[in-house]
Coordinates of C-alpha atoms and ligand atoms in Angstrom, one line a residue:
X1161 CA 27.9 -4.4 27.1
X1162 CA 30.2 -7.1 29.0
X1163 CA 28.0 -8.8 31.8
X1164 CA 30.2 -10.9 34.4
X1165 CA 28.6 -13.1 37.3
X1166 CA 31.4 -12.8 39.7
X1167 CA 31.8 -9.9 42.3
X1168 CA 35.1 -11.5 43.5
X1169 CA 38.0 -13.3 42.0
X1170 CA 39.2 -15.9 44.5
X1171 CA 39.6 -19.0 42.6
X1172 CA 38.9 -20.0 39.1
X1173 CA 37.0 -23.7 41.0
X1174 CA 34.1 -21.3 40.5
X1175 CA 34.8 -20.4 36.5
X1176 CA 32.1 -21.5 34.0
X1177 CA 33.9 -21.7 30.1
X1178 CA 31.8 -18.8 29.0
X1179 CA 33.9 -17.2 32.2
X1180 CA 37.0 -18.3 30.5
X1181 CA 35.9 -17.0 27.6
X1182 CA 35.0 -13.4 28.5
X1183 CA 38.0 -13.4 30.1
X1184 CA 40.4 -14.2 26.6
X1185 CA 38.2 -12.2 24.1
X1186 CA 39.1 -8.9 26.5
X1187 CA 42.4 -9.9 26.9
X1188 CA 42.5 -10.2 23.1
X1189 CA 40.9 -6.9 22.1
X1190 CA 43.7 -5.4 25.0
X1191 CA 46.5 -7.1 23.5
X1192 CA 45.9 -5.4 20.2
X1193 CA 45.6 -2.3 21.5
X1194 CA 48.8 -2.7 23.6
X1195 CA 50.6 -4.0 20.3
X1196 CA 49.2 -0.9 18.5
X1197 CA 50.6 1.3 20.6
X1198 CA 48.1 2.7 22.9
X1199 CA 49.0 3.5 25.8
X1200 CA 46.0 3.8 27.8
X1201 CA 42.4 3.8 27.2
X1202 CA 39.6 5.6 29.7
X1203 CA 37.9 2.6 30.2
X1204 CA 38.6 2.4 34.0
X1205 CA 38.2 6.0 34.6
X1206 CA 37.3 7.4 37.9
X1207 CA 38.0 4.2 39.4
X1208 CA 40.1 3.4 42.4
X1209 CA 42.1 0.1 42.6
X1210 CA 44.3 -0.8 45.8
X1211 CA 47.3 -3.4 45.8
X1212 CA 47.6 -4.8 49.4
X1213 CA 50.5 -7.3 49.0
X1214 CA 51.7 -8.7 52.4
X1215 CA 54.4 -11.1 50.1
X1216 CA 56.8 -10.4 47.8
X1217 CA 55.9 -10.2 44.2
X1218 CA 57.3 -8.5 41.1
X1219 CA 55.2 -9.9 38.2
X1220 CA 51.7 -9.5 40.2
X1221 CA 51.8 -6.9 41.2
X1222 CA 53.7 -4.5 38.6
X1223 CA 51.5 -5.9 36.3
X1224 CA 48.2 -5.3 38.3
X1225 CA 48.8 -1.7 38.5
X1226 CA 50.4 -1.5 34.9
X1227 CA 47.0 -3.1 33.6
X1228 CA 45.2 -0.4 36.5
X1229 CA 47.1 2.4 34.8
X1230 CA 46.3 1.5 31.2
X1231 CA 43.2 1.5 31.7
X1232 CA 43.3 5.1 33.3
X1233 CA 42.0 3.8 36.8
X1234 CA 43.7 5.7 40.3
X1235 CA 46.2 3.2 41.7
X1236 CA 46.8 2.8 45.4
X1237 CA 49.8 1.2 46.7
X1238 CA 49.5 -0.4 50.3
X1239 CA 52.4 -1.0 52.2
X1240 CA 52.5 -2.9 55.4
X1241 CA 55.9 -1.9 57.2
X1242 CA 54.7 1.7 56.7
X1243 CA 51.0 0.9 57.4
X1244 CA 48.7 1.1 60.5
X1245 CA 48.8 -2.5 61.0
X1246 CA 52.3 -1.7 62.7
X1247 CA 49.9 -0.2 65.5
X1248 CA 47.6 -3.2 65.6
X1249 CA 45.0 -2.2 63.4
X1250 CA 43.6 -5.6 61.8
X1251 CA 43.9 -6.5 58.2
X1252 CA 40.0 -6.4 57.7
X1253 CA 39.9 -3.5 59.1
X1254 CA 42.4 -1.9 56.8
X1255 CA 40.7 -3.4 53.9
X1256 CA 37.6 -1.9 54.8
X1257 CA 39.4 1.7 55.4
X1258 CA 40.0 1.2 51.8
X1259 CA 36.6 0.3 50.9
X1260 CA 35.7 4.0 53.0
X1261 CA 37.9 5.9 50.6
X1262 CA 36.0 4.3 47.8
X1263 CA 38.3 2.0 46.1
X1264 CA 36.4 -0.2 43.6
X1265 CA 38.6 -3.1 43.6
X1266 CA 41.5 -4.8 46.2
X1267 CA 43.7 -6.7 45.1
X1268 CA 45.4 -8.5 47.7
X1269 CA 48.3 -11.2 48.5
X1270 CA 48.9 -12.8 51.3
X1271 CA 50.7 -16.0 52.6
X1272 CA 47.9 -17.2 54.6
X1273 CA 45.1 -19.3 52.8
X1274 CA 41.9 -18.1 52.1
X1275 CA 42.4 -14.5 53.2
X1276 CA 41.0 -12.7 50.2
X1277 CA 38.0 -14.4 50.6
X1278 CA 37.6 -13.6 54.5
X1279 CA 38.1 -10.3 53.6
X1280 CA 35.6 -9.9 51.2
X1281 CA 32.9 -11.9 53.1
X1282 CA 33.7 -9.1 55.4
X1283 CA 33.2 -6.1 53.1
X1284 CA 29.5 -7.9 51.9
X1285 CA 28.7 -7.9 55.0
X1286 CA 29.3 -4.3 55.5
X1287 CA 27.7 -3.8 52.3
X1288 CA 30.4 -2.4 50.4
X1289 CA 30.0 -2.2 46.6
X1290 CA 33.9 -3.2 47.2
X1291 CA 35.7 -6.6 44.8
X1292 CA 38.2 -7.9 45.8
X1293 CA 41.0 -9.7 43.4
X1294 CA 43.1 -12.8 44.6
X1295 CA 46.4 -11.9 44.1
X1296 CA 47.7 -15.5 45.3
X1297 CA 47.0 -16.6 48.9
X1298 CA 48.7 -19.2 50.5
X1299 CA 48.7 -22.3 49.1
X1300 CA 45.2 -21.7 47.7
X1301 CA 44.6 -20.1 44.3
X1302 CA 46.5 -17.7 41.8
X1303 CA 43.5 -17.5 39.6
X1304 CA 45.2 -14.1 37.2
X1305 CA 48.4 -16.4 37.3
X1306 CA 46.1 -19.6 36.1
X1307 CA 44.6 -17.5 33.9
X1308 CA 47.8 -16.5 31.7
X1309 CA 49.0 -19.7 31.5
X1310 CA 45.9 -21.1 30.2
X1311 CA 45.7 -18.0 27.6
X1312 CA 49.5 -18.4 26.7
X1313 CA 49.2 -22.1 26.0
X1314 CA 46.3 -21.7 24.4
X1315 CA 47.3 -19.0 22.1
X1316 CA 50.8 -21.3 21.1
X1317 CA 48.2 -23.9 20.2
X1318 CA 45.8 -21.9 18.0
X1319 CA 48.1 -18.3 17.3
X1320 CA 45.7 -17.4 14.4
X1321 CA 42.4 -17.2 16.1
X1322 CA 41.4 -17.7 20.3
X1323 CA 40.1 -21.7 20.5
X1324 CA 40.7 -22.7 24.4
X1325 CA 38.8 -26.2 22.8
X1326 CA 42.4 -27.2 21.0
X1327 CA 43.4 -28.1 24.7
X1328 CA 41.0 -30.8 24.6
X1329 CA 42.8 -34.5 25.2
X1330 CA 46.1 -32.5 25.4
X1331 CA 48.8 -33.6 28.2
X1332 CA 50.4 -31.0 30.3
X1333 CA 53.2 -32.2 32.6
X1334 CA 53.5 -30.5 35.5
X1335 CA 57.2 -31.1 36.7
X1336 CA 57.7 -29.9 40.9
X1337 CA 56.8 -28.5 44.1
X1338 CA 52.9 -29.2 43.8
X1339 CA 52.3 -29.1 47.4
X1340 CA 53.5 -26.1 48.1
X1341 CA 52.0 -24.3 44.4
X1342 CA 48.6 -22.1 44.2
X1343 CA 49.7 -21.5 40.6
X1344 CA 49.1 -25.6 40.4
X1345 CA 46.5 -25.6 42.1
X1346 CA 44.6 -22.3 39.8
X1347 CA 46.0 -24.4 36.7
X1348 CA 44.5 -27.6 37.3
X1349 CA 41.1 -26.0 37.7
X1350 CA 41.9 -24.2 34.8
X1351 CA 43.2 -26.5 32.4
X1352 CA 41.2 -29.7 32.6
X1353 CA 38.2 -27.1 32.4
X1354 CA 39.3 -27.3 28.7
X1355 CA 39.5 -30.8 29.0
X1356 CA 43.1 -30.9 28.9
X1357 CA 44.7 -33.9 31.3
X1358 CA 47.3 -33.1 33.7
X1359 CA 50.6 -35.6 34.3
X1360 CA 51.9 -33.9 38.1
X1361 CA 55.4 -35.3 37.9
X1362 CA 57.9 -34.9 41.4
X1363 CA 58.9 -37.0 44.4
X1364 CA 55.8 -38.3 46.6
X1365 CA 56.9 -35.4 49.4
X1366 CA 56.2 -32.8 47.0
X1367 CA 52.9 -34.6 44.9
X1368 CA 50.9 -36.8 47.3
X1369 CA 48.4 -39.8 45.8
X1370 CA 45.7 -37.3 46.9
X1371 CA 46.0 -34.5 44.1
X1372 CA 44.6 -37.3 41.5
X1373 CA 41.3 -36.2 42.8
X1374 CA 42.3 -32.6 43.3
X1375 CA 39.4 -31.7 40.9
X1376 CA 37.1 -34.1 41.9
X1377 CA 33.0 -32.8 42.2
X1378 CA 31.9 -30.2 43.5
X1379 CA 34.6 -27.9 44.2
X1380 CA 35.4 -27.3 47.9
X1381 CA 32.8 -24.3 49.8
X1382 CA 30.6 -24.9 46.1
X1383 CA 27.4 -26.6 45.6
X1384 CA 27.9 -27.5 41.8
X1385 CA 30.8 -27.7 38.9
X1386 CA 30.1 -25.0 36.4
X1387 CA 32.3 -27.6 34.0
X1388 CA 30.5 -30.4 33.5
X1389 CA 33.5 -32.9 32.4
X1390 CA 36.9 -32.2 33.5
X1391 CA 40.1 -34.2 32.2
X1392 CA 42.1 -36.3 34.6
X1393 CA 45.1 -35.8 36.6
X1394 CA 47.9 -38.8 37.1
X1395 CA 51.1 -39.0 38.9
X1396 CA 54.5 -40.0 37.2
X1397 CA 57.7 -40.2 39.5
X1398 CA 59.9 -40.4 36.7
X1399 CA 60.3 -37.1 34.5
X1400 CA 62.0 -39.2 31.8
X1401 CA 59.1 -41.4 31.4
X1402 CA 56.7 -38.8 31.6
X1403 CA 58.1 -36.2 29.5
X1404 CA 57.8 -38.4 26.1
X1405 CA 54.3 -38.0 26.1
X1406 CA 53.7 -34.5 27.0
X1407 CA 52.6 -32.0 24.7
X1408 CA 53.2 -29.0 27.0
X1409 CA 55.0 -28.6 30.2
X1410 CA 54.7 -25.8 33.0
X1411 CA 57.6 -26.3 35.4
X1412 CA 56.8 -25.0 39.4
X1413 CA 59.5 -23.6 41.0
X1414 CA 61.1 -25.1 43.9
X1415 CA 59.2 -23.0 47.3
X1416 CA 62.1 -23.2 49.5
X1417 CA 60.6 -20.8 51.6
X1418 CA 57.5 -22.6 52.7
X1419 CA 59.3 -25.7 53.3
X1420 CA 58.6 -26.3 57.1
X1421 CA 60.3 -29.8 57.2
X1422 CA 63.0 -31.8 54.5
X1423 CA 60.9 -33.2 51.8
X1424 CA 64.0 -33.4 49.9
X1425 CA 67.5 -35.3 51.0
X1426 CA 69.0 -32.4 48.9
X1427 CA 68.5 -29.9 46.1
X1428 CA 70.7 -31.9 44.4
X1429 CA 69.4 -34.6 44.1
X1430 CA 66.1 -33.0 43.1
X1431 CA 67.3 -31.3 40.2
X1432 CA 69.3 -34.6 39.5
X1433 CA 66.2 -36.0 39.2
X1434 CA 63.6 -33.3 37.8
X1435 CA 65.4 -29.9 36.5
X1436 CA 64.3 -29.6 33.2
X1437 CA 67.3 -29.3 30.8
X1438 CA 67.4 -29.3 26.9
X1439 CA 68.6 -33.2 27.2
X1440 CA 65.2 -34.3 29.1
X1441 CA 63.1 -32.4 26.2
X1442 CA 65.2 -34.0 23.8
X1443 CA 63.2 -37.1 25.0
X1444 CA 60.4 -35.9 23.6
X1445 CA 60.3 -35.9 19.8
X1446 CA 57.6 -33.0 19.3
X1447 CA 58.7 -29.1 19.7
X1448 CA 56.6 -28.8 23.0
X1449 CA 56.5 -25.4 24.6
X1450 CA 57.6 -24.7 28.2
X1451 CA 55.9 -22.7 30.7
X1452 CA 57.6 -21.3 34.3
X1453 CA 55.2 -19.0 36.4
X1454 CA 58.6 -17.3 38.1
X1455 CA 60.4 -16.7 39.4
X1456 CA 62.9 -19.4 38.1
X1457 CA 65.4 -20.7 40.1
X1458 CA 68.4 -21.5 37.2
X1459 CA 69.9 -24.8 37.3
X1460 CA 67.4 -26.5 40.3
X1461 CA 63.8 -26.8 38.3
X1462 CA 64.8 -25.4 34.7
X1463 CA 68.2 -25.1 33.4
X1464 CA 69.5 -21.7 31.9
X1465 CA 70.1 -23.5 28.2
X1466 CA 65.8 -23.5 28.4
X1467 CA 65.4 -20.3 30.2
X1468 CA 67.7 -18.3 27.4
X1469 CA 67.9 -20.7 24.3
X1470 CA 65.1 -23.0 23.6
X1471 CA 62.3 -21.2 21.4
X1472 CA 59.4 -22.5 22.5
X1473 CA 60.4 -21.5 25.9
X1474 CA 57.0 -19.1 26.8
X1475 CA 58.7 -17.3 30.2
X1476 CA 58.6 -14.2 28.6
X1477 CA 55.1 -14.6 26.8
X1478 CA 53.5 -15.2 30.3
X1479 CA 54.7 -11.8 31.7
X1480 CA 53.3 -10.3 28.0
X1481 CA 50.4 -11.6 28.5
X1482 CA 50.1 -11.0 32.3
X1483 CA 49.2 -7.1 31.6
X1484 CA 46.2 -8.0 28.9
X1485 CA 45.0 -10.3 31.3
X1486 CA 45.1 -8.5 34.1
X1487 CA 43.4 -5.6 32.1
X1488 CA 40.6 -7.8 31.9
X1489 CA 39.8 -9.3 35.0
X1490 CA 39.8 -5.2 36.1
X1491 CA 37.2 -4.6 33.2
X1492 CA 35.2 -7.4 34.2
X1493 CA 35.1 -6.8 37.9
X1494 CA 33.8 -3.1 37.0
X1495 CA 31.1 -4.3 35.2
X1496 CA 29.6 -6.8 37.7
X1497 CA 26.2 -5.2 38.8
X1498 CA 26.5 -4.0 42.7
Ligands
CP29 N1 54.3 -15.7 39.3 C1 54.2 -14.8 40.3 O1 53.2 -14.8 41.1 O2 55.3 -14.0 40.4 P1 55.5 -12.8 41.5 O3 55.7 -13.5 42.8 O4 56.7 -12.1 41.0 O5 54.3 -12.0 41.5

């Protein structure tokens, strides 16, 4: 029997490796059953998951309630234009009408910071046996996005058998819109938890100085690190510097949306500068794989000649291995003692 410490998924700051762990030998035994052919399993039966999504999403969330339906639980669909809220009842409030009709789990997105976790600090206080599952909030924490990177770089780095430790002393390049990233932000915690160290590389208006201490001890709102040693975090300005010594890059794409004021003088000259394009890789003499949480923008962070033709671009692996993931956090959270 599975035993997991965490009622809620918020961030993966909190994460101890044997987390990490539980989470990748499920999303193993899942993948192989998905790769046989099966379907669905009962494992989740009986159970009642929500989606409450107040942004877009088309990976997230189709792949929540995929890994929900595989795994034979009820799946609720919230929507907000169509919801109660439209009459002014409050977001916690709806939550905790969902936590009345007995859901087991919400998972929730929103573009506010921090949400998720109001929300379940709400529901403990009502003492409902409710979880709730980040979903990406603000510029916070994507911790099932985090979560899939990590698996799908570690699996190109050991495909045989599941070692997260061959991560160890690697450098990932982060090219892009740090600042405005909670997939960053869940990789960092995630990665140099493996002791992998992170190059950020992008213009000083979308990486400030600051993130070199992004996962500096302990973790904000936590008493302790469950990792003990982390690996480092630098900043380059210069992706044709920086990119020679990578060994895996995750490209960010460019959050025009939640740009309140220019931090560019043009797209142009940012993808001048950083779009990622078979000629910068070419820089690098190792076959380094290339990561891209989507959705892409073609031609402004990552050029279509990566996207379609270079093999060791992962895009597509990601969303594979989204639904295994996914499948697992859902397993775990249903066996976290209420
Ligand atoms: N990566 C990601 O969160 O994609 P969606 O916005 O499509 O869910």
């Amino acid at each position: 029997m599975v035993s997991w410490p965490h009622k809620h998924i918020l961030t993966l700051s909190n994460f101890s490796k044997d987390d990490y762990k539980s989470v990748f030998e499920l999303t193993e035994r899942f993948k192989s059953l998905i790769n046989a052919g099966t379907k669905k399993i009962p494992a989740l039966q009986g159970n009642l998951i929500t989606s409450i999504f107040f942004e877009a999403s088309t990976r997230t969330r189709n792949s929540f309630e995929l890994a929900a339906k595989r795994l034979s639980a009820d799946v609720q669909s919230f929507s907000p234009s169509s919801s109660s809220l439209s009459k002014g009842e409050t977001l916690i409030d709806t939550a905790q009408t969902y936590a009345a009709m007995g859901s087991d789990i919400l998972i929730i997105r929103h573009s506010s910071s921090h949400i998720p976790l109001e929300i379940s600090k709400k529901l403990d206080a009502f003492n409902a046996k409710t979880s709730v599952l980040n979903a990406g909030d603000g510029l916070h924490s994507h911790p099932s996005q985090g979560l899939l990177d990590l698996y799908t770089l570690i699996k190109f780095f050991s495909p045989e058998s599941l070692k997260p430790e061959v991560l160890n002393s690697k450098k990932i390049l982060i090219i892009g819109d740090v600042i405005h990233s909670r997939v960053a932000r869940s990789n960092l915690w995630g990665l140099t938890a493996f002791g992998a160290n992170i190059i950020l590389c992008g213009p000083p208006t979308l990486i400030p100085e600051e993130f070199t201490n992004f996962v500096s001890s302990p973790p904000p709102n936590q008493l302790t690190d469950p990792i003990s040693s982390r690996g480092s975090i630098t900043i380059s300005r210069s992706l044709d510097e920086s990119i020679k010594y990578a060994d895996a890059v995750i490209v960010l794409r460019l959050q025009k949306e939640r740009m309140m004021e220019n931090l560019l003088s043009s797209i142009k000259s940012y993808s001048d500068n950083y779009c990622l394009t078979p000629e910068k890789i070419s820089m690098n003499e190792k076959d380094i794989p290339i990561l891209h949480p989507g959705p892409i923008n073609r031609g402004i962070e990552i050029s279509s000649r990566i996207v379609d033709e270079y093999p060791n671009c992962l895009i597509n692996d990601q969303v594979s291995n989204g639904v295994p993931i996914r499948m697992a956090l859902l397993y775990l959270l249903s066996k976290f003692k209420k």
